[in-house]
Coordinates of C-alpha atoms and ligand atoms in Angstrom, one line a residue:
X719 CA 34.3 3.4 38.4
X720 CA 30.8 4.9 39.2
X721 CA 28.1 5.0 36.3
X722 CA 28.9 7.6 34.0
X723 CA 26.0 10.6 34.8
X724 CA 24.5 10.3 31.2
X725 CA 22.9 7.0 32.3
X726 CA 21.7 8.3 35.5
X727 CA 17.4 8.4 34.7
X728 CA 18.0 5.1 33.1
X729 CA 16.6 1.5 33.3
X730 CA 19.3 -0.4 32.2
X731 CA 19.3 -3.9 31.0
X732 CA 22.1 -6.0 29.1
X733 CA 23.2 -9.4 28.2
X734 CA 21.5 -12.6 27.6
X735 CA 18.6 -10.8 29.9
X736 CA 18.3 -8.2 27.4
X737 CA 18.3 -10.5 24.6
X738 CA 15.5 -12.5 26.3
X739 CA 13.5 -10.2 26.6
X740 CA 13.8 -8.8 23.4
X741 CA 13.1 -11.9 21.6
X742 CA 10.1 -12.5 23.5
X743 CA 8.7 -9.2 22.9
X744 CA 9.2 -10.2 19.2
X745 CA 7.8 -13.3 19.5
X746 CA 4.8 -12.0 21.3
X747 CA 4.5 -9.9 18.4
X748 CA 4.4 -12.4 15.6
X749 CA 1.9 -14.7 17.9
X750 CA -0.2 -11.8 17.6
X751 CA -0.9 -11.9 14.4
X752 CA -0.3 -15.6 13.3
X753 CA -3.6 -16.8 13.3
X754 CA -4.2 -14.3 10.5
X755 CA -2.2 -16.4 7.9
X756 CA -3.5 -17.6 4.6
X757 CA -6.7 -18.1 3.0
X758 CA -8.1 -19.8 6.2
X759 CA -6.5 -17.0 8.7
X760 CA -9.1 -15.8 11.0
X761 CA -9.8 -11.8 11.1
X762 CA -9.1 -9.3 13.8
X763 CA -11.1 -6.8 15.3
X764 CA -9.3 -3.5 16.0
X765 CA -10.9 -1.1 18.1
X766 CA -9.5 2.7 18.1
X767 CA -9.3 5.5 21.1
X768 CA -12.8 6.9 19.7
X769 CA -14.4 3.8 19.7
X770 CA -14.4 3.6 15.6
X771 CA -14.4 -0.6 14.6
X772 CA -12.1 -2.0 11.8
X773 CA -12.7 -6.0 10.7
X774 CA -9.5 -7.1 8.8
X775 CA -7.4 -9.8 8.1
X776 CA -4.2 -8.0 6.9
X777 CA -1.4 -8.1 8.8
X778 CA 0.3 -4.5 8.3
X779 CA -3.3 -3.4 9.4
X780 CA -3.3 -4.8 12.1
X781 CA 0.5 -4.0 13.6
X782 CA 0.3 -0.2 12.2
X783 CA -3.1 0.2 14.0
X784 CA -2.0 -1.4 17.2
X785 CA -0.8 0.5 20.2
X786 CA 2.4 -1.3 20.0
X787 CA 5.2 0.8 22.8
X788 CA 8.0 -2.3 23.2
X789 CA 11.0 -0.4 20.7
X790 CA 11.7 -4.1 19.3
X791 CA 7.9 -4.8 18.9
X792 CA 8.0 -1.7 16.9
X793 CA 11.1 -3.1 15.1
X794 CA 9.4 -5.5 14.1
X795 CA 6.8 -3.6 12.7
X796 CA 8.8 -0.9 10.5
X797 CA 9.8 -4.5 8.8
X798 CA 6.5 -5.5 8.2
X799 CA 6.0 -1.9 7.0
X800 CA 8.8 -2.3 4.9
X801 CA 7.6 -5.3 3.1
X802 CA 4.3 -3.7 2.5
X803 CA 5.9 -0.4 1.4
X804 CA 8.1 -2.8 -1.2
X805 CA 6.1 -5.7 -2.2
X806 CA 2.7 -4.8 -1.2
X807 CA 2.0 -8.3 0.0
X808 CA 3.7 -10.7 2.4
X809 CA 3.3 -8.9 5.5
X810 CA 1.7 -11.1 7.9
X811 CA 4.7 -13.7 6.7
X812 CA 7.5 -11.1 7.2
X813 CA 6.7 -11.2 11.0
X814 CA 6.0 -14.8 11.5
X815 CA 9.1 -15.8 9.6
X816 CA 10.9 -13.3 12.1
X817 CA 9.9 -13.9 15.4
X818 CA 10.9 -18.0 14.4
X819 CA 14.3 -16.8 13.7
X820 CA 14.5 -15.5 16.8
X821 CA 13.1 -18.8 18.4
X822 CA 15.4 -20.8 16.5
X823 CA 18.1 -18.4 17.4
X824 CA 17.5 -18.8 21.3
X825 CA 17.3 -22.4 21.5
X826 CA 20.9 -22.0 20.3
X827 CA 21.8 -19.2 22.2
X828 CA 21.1 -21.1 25.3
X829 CA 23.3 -24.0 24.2
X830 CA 25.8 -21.9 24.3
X831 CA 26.3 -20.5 20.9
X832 CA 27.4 -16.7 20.3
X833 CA 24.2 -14.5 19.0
X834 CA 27.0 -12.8 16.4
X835 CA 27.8 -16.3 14.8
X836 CA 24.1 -17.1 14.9
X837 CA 23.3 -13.0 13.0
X838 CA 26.8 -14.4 10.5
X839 CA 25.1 -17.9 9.5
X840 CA 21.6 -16.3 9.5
X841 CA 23.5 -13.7 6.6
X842 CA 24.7 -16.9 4.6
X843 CA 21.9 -18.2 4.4
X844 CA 19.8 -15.1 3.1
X845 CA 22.6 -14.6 0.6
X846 CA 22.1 -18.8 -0.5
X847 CA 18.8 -18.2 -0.8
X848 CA 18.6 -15.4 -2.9
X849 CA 20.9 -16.9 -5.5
X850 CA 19.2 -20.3 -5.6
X851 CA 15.6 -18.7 -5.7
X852 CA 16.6 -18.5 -9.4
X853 CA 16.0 -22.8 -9.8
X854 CA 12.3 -21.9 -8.1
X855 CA 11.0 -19.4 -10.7
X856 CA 8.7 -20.2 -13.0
X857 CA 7.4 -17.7 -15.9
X858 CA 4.1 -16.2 -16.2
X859 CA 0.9 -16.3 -18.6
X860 CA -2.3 -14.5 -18.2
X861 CA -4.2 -17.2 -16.5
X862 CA -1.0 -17.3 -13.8
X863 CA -1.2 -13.6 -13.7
X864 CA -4.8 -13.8 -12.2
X865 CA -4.3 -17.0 -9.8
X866 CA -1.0 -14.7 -8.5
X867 CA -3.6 -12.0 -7.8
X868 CA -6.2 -14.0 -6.7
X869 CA -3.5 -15.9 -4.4
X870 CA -2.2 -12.2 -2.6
X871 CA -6.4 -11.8 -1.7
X872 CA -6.7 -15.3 -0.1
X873 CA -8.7 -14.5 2.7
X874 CA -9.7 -11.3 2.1
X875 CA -13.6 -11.1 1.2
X876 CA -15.3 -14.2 -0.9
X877 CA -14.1 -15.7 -4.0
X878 CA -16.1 -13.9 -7.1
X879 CA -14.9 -10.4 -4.9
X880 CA -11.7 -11.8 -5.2
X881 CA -11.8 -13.0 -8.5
X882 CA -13.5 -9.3 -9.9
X883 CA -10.5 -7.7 -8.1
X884 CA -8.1 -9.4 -9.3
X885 CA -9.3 -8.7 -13.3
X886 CA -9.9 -5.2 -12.1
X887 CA -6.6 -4.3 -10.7
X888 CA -4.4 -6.5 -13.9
X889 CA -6.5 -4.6 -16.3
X890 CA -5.9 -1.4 -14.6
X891 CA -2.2 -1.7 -14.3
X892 CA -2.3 -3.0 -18.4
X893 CA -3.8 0.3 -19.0
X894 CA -0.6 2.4 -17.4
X895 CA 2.3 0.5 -18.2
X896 CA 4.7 2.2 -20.0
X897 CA 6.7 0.8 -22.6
X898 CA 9.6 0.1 -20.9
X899 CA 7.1 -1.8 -18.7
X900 CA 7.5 0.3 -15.7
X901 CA 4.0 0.8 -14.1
X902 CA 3.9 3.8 -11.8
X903 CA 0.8 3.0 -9.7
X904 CA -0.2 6.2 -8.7
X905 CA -1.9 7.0 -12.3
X906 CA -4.2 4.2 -10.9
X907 CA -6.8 6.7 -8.8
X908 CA -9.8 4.6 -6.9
X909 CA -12.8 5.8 -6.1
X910 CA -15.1 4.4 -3.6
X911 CA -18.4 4.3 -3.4
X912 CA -20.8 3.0 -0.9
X913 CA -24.0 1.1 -1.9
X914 CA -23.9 -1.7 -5.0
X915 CA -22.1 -4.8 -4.9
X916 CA -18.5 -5.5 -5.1
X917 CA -19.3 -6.8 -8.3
X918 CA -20.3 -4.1 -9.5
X919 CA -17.1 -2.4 -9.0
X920 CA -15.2 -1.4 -12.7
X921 CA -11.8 0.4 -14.0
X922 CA -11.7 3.1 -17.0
X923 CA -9.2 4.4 -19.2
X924 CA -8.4 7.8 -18.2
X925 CA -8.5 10.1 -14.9
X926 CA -12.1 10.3 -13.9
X927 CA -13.0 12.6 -11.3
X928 CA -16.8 12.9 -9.4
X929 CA -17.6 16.4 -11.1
X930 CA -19.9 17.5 -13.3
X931 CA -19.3 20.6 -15.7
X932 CA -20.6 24.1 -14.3
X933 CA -22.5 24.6 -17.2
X934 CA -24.9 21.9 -18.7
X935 CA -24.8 24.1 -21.8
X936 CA -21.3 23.6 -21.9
X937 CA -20.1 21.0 -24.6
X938 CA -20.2 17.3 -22.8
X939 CA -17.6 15.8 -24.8
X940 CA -14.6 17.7 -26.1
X941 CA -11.9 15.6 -28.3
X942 CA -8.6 17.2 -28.6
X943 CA -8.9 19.9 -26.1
X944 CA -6.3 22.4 -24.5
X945 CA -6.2 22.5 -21.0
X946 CA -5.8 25.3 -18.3
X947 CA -5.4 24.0 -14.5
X948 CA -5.9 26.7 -11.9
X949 CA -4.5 26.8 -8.7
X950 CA -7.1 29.1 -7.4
X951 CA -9.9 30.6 -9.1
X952 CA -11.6 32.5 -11.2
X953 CA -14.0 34.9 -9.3
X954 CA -14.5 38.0 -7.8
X955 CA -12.6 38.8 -4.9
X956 CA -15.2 39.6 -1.4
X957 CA -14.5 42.7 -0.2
X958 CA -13.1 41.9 2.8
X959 CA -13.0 44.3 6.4
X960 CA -9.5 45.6 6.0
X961 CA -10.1 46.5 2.5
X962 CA -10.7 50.8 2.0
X963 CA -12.6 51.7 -1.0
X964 CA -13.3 55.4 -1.3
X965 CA -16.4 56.2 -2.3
X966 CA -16.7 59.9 -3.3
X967 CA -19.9 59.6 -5.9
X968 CA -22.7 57.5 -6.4
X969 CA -21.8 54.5 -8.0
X970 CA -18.9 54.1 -7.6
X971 CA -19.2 50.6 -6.3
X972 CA -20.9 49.5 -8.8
X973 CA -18.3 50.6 -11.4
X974 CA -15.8 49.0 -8.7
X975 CA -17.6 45.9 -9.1
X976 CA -18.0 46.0 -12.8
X977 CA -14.3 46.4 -13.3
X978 CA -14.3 43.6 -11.5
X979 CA -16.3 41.8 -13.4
X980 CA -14.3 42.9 -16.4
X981 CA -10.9 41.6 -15.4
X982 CA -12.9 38.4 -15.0
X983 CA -14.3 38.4 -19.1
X984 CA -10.4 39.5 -19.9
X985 CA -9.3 36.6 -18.3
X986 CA -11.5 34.3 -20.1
X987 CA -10.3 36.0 -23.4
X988 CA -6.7 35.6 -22.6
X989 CA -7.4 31.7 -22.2
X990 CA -9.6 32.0 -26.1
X991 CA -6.1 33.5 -26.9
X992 CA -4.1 30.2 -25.9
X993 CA -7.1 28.4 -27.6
X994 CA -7.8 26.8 -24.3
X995 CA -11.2 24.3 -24.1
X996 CA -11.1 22.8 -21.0
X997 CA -10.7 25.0 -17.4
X998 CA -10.7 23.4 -14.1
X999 CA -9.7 25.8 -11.0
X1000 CA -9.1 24.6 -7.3
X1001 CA -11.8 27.3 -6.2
X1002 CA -15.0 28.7 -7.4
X1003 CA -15.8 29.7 -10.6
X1004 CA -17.9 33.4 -11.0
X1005 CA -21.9 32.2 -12.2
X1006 CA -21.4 35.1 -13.9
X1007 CA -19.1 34.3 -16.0
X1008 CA -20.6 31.1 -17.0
X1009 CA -22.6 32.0 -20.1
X1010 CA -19.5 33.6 -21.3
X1011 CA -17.2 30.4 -20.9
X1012 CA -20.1 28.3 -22.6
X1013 CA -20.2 31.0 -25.3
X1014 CA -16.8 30.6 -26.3
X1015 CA -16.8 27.2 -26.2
X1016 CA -14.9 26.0 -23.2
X1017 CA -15.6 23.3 -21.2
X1018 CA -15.2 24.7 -17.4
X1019 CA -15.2 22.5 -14.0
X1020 CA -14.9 24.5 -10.5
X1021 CA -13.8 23.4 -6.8
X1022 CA -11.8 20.7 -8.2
X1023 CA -9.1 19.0 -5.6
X1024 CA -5.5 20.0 -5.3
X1025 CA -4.8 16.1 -5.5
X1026 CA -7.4 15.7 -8.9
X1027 CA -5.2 18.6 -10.2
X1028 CA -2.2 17.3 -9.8
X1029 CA -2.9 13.9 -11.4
X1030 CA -4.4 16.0 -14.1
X1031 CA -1.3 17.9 -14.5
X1032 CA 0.6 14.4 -15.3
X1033 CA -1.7 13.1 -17.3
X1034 CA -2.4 16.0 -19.8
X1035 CA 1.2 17.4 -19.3
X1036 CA 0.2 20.9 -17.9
X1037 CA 1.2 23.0 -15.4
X1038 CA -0.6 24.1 -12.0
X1039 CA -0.8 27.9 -12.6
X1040 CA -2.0 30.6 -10.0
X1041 CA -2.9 33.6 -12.0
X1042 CA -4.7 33.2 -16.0
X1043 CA -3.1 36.2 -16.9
X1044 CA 0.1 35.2 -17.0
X1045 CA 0.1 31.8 -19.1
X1046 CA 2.2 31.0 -20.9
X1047 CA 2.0 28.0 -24.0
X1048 CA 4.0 25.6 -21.6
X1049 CA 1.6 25.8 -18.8
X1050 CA -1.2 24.1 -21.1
X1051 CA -2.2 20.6 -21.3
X1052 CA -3.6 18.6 -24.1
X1053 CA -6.2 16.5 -23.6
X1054 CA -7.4 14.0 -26.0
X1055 CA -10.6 13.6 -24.4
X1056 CA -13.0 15.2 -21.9
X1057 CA -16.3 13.6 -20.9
X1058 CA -19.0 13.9 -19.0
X1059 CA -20.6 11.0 -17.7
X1060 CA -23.1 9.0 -15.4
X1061 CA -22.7 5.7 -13.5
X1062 CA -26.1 4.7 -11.9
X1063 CA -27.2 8.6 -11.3
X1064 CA -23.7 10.2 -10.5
X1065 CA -22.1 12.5 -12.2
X1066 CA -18.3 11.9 -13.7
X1067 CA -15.6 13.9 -15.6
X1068 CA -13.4 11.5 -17.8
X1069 CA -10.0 13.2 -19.2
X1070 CA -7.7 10.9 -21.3
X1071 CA -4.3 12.6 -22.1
X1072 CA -0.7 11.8 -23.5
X1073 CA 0.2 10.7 -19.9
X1074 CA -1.4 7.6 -19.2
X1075 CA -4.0 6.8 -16.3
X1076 CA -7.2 4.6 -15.1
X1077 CA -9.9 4.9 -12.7
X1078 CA -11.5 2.2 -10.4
X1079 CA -14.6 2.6 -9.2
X1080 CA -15.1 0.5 -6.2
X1081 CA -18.3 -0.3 -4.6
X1082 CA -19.0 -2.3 -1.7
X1083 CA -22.4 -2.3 0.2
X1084 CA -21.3 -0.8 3.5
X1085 CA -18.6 1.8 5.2
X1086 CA -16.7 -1.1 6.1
X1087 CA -17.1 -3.7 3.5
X1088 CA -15.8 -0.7 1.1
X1089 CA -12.9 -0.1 3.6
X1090 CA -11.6 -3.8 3.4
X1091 CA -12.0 -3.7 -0.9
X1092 CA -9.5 -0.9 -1.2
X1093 CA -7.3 -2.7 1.1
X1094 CA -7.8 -5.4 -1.5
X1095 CA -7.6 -3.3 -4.4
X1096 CA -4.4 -1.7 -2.7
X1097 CA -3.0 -5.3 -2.3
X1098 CA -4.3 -6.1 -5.8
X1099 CA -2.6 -3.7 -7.8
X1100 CA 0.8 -4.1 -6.0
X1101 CA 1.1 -7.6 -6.5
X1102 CA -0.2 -6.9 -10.7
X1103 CA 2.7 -4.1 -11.1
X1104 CA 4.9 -6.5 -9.9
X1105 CA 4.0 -9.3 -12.4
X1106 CA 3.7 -7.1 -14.9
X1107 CA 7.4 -5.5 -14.0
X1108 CA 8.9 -8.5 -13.8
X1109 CA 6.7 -11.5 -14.4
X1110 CA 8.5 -14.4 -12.5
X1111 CA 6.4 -16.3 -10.4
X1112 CA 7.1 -19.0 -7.2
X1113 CA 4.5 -21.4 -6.0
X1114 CA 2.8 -20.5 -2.6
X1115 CA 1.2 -22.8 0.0
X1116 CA 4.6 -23.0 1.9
X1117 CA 5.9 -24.8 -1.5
X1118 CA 8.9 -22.9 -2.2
X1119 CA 10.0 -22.3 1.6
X1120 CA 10.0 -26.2 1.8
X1121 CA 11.8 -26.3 -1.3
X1122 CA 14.5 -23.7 -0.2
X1123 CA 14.9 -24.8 3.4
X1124 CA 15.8 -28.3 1.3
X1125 CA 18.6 -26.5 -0.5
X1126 CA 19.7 -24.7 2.6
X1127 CA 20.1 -27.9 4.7
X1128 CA 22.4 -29.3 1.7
X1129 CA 24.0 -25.6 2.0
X1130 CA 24.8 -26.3 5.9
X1131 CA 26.4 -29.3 5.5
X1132 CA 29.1 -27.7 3.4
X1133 CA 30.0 -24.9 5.8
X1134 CA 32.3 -25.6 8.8
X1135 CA 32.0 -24.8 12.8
X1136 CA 29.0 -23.7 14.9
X1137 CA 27.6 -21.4 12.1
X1138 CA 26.4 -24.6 10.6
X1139 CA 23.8 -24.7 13.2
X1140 CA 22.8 -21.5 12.4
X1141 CA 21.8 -22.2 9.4
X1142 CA 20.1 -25.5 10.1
X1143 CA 17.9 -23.4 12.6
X1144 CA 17.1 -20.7 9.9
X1145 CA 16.2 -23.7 7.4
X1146 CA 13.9 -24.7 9.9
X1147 CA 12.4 -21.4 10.4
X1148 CA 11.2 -20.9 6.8
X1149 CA 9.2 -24.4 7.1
X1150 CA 7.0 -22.7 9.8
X1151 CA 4.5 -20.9 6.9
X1152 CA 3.7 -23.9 6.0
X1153 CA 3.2 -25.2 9.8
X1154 CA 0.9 -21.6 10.8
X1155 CA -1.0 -22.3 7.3
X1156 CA -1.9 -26.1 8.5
X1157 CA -2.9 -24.8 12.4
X1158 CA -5.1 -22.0 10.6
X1159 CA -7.0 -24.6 8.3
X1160 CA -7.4 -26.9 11.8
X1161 CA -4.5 -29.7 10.3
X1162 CA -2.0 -30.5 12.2
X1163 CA 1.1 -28.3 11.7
X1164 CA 3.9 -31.2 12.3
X1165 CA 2.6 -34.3 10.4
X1166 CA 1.5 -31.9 6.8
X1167 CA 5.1 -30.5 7.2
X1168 CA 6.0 -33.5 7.1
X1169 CA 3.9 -34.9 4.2
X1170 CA 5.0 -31.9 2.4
X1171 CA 8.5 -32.1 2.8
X1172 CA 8.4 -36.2 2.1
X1173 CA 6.1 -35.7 -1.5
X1174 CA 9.0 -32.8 -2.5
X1175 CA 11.0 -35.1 -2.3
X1176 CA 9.7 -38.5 -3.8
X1177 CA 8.3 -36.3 -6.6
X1178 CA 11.5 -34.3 -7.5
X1179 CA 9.2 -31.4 -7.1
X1180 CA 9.5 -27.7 -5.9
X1181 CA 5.8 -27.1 -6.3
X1182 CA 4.2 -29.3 -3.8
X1183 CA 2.7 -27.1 -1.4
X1184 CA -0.3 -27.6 1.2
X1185 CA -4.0 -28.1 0.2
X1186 CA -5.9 -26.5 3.1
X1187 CA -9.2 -28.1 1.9
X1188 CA -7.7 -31.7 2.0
X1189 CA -5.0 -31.7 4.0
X1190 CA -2.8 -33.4 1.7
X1191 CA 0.5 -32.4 -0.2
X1192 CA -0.3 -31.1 -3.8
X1193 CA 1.4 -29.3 -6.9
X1194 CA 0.6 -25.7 -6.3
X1195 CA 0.6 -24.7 -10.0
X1196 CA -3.0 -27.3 -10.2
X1197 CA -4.5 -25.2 -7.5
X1198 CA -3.0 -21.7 -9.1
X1199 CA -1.5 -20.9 -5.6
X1200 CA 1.1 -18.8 -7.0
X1201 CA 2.8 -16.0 -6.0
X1202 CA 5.1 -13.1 -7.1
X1203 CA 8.9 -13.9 -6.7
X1204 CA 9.1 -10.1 -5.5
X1205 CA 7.4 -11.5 -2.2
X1206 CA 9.5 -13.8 -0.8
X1207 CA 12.2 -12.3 -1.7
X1208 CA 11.2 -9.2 0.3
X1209 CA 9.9 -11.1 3.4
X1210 CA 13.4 -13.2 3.4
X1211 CA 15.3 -10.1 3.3
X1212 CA 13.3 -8.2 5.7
X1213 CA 12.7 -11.0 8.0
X1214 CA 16.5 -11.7 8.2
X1215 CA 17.0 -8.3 8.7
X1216 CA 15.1 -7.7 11.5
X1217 CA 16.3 -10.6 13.4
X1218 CA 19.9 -10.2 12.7
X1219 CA 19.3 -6.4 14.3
X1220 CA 17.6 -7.9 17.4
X1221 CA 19.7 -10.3 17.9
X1222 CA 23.0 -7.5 18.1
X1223 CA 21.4 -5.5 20.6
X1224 CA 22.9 -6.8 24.0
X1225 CA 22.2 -3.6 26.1
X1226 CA 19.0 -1.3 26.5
X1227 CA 18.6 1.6 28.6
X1228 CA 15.1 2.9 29.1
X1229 CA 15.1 6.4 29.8
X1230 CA 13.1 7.1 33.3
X1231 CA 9.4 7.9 32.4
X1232 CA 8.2 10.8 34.4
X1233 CA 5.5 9.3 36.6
X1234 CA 4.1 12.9 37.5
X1235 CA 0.7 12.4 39.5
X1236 CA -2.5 13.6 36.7
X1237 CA -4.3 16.8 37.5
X1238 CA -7.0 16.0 39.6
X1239 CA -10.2 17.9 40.0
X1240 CA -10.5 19.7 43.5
X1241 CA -13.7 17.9 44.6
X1242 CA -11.6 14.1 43.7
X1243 CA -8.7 14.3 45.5
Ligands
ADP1815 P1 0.6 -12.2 4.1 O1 0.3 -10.9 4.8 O2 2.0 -12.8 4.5 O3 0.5 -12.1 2.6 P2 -1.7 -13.8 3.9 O4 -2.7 -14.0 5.0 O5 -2.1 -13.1 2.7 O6 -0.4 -13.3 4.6 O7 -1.3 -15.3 3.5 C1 -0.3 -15.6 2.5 C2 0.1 -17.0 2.5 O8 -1.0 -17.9 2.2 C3 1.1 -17.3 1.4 O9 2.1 -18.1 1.9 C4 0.3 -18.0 0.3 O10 1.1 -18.9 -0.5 C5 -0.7 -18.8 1.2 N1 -1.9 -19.1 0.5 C6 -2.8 -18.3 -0.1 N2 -3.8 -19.0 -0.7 C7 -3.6 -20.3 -0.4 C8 -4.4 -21.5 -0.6 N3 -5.5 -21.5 -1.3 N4 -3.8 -22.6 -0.2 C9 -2.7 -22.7 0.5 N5 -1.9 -21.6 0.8 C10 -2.4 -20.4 0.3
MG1816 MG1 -1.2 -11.7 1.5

């Protein structure tokens, strides 16, 4: 039977070729980024169409920047995504730990082994994993809370950066937990700021946003205030071209204009009427009118961002509103305080409300020094919600792969026929962050495995990870290399994941692309 039509502008590849290639275009992927790894992981440079630079050392960075077009490449990718999206931290590992899987999984394949039992013992062993991960945790204090920060910004930036990040972000994350301990991170806002040290970087209570009042006769601090958002503003309308105003008399635009000006004072008394203190609107605010605010006692800030409105709705429990007039009691905030400040010459507006919320103000002495201290801070405040969430720690350094790739190996040995092998081979592939965080640190990968895997095991120890500055095997919790259970959890699970779906494809068709000739100009051709 001929090739059914559908498949007719196709590329067509299938089998163990297809799986080949796949798995190389993984593995290409994951060398990519390896040498990235841990606290001694080198950065990358990335380079975009317009010529605009980017110096960073985190691995989601570097894949969603990257002009990556191979479909399992980008596989890979949404898992590394994935991980970030869930645990905020782990990335880089994610991809190494999947493109070894895939290794492993080849070596079998080629002796002769079926990808699908390979995909079935790769499942069993996730599934072991994530019920003995359980005899791995340990519980947290406040000096582990800040070495598992500290630990997800290895590499990132210098160690008192890291260490004034790491305070920052817990702090800020203390300030918004709720008491169910849930933390919703987007009450965290950050601003950035170029010029000042790193150091210099802090975290309020409350929603600050870079505004100053319209008015400096206007009351600077308000306690206990009622507050209007405005979705628009509060302002004379221009008279635009397709408006037609009639004029019949002298002055009549002026009256026109005074009306005008009079719906603007009604508007103002409407919002007395609600006992309202603090305006902001999303557009301009009449000059006008700004005696008469001030006169009456309310506290008014103009051109204020859709975004900075929202978080002000949450956090005061208003309601956006588009036209004053029609306000009702439910569209109004309270807020319990309203401040204008300055930090070293600029101008802030600091609102505490019922809802809770905290600033960080992040400085950093250049465009892209700042860049790579949000990534921190972005990094920093994952990894805190999820210690403050859920609080159970594991030891980093490659410790707790080691001491699960132990308890796997005793796993295989209990399960019958080739998926043994399987999981043997997916054992081995968790040992390899420990391997890529030795070959970073210039030790070799092989013989501190080894040493690491040996000292687990004459010590009766899960802890004993890697020191990269020695060399030698040591108990993780004395260095405070500690990390958030959260994230290998997440990197197993999406690793495994990722690899199981690679390794089920067995056909790919490439649709034809259209190699039409470019339009060249006359004078070229
Ligand atoms: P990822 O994107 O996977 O988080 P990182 O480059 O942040 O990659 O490296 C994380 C790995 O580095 C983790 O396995 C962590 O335990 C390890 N690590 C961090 N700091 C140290 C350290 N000082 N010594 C040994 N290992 C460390
Ligand atoms: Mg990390």
């Amino acid at each position: 039977m001929s090739e059914a039509p559908i498949l007719k502008d196709t590329v067509r590849s299938n089998g163990r070729e297809a799986l080949q290639k796949n798995i190389q275009a993984a593995m290409a992927l994951s060398e990519a980024i390896r040498s990235t790894l841990g606290p001694k992981g080198l950065d990358k440079l990335l380079i975009d169409d317009d010529g605009r630079t980017l110096v960073t050392n985190d691995g989601v960075t570097v894949l969603e920047t990257a002009k990556v077009e191979h479909p399992v490449a980008k596989m890979m990718i949404n898992a590394s995504s994935t991980q970030d999206r869930i645990a905020k931290d782990g990335t880089t590992s994610t991809v190494i730990l999947a493109g070894e899987m895939l290794q492993n999984a080849w070596r079998l394949i080629l002796q002769g082994i079926h990808p699908s039992t390979i995909a079935r013992g790769y499942r069993k062993s996730e599934q072991h994993l994530l019920e003995c991960i359980s005899e791995i945790l340990l519980d947290s204090n406040d000096e582990i809370k800040q070495s598992v920060v500290k630990t997800s910004l290895a590499g990132k930036g210098h160690k008192s950066m890291q260490e004034i990040i790491a305070n920052i972000a817990l702090d800020a994350v203390e300030m918004v937990v709720e008491e169910d301990s849930t933390v919703d991170v987007s009450k965290i806002k950050l601003i950035s700021q170029t010029g000042g040290r790193v150091e210099d970087s802090r975290v309020f209570r409350g929603l600050m946003i870079p505004k100053k009042r319209i008015s400096s006769d206007m009351d600077k601090v308000i306690i206990n205030g009622k507050i209007l958002l405005v979705d628009g503003g509060l302002e004379r309308k221009n008279v635009t071209t397709d408006l037609k105003l009639n004029v019949t008399s002298i002055g009549v635009l002026e009256s026109f204009r005074q009306e005008e000006r009079q719906m603007l004072f009604e508007q103002v008394d409407k919002m007395v009427g609600h006992g309202i203190t603090v305006l902001a609107c999303r557009e301009s605010i009449d000059d006008d009118i700004k005696s008469y605010l001030t006169k009456v006692g309310i506290q008014a800030f103009r051109r204020v961002s859709k975004s900075d409105l929202n978080m002000l709705a949450r956090v005061c429990g208003a309601k956006l509103i588009s036209s004053i007039q029609s306000t009702s009691e439910t569209d109004i905030g309270n807020c319990s305080s309203s401040e204008n400040i300055t930090i070293d010459g600029k101008d802030f507006w600091v609102v505490e409300g019922d809802g809770k919320a905290a600033t960080i103000v992040a400085k950093g002495s250049t465009v892209d020094i700042i860049g790579e201290v949000e990534r921190c801070f972005d990094d920093a405040l994952g990894v805190s919600t999820q210690l403050i969430e859920d609080g159970l720690v594991v030891c980093g350094g490659g410790a707790s792969y080691v001491a699960l790739a132990r308890r796997l190996r005793r796993y295989a040995e209990t399960i019958p026929g080739r998926e043994q092998l399987a999981i043997e081979a997916y054992a081995d592939a968790i040992e390899v962050i420990v391997r890529v965080l030795a070959e970073n640190a210039g030790i070799d990968p092989i013989t501190t495995l080894l040493d690491v895997v040996a000292e687990q095991t004459n010590a009766k120890s899960d802890q004993i990870g890697i020191n990269l500055t020695t060399g030698k095997p040591e108990n993780m919790i004395n260095l405070g290399i500690l990390e958030p259970q959260g994230i290998i959890k997440q990197a197993l699970v999406g690793a495994t994941e990722v690899a199981i779906s690679i390794l089920r494809i067995d056909d790919v068709l490439w649709a034809k692309q259209d190699l039409e000739m470019p339009d060249l100009p006359e004078d070229e051709m």
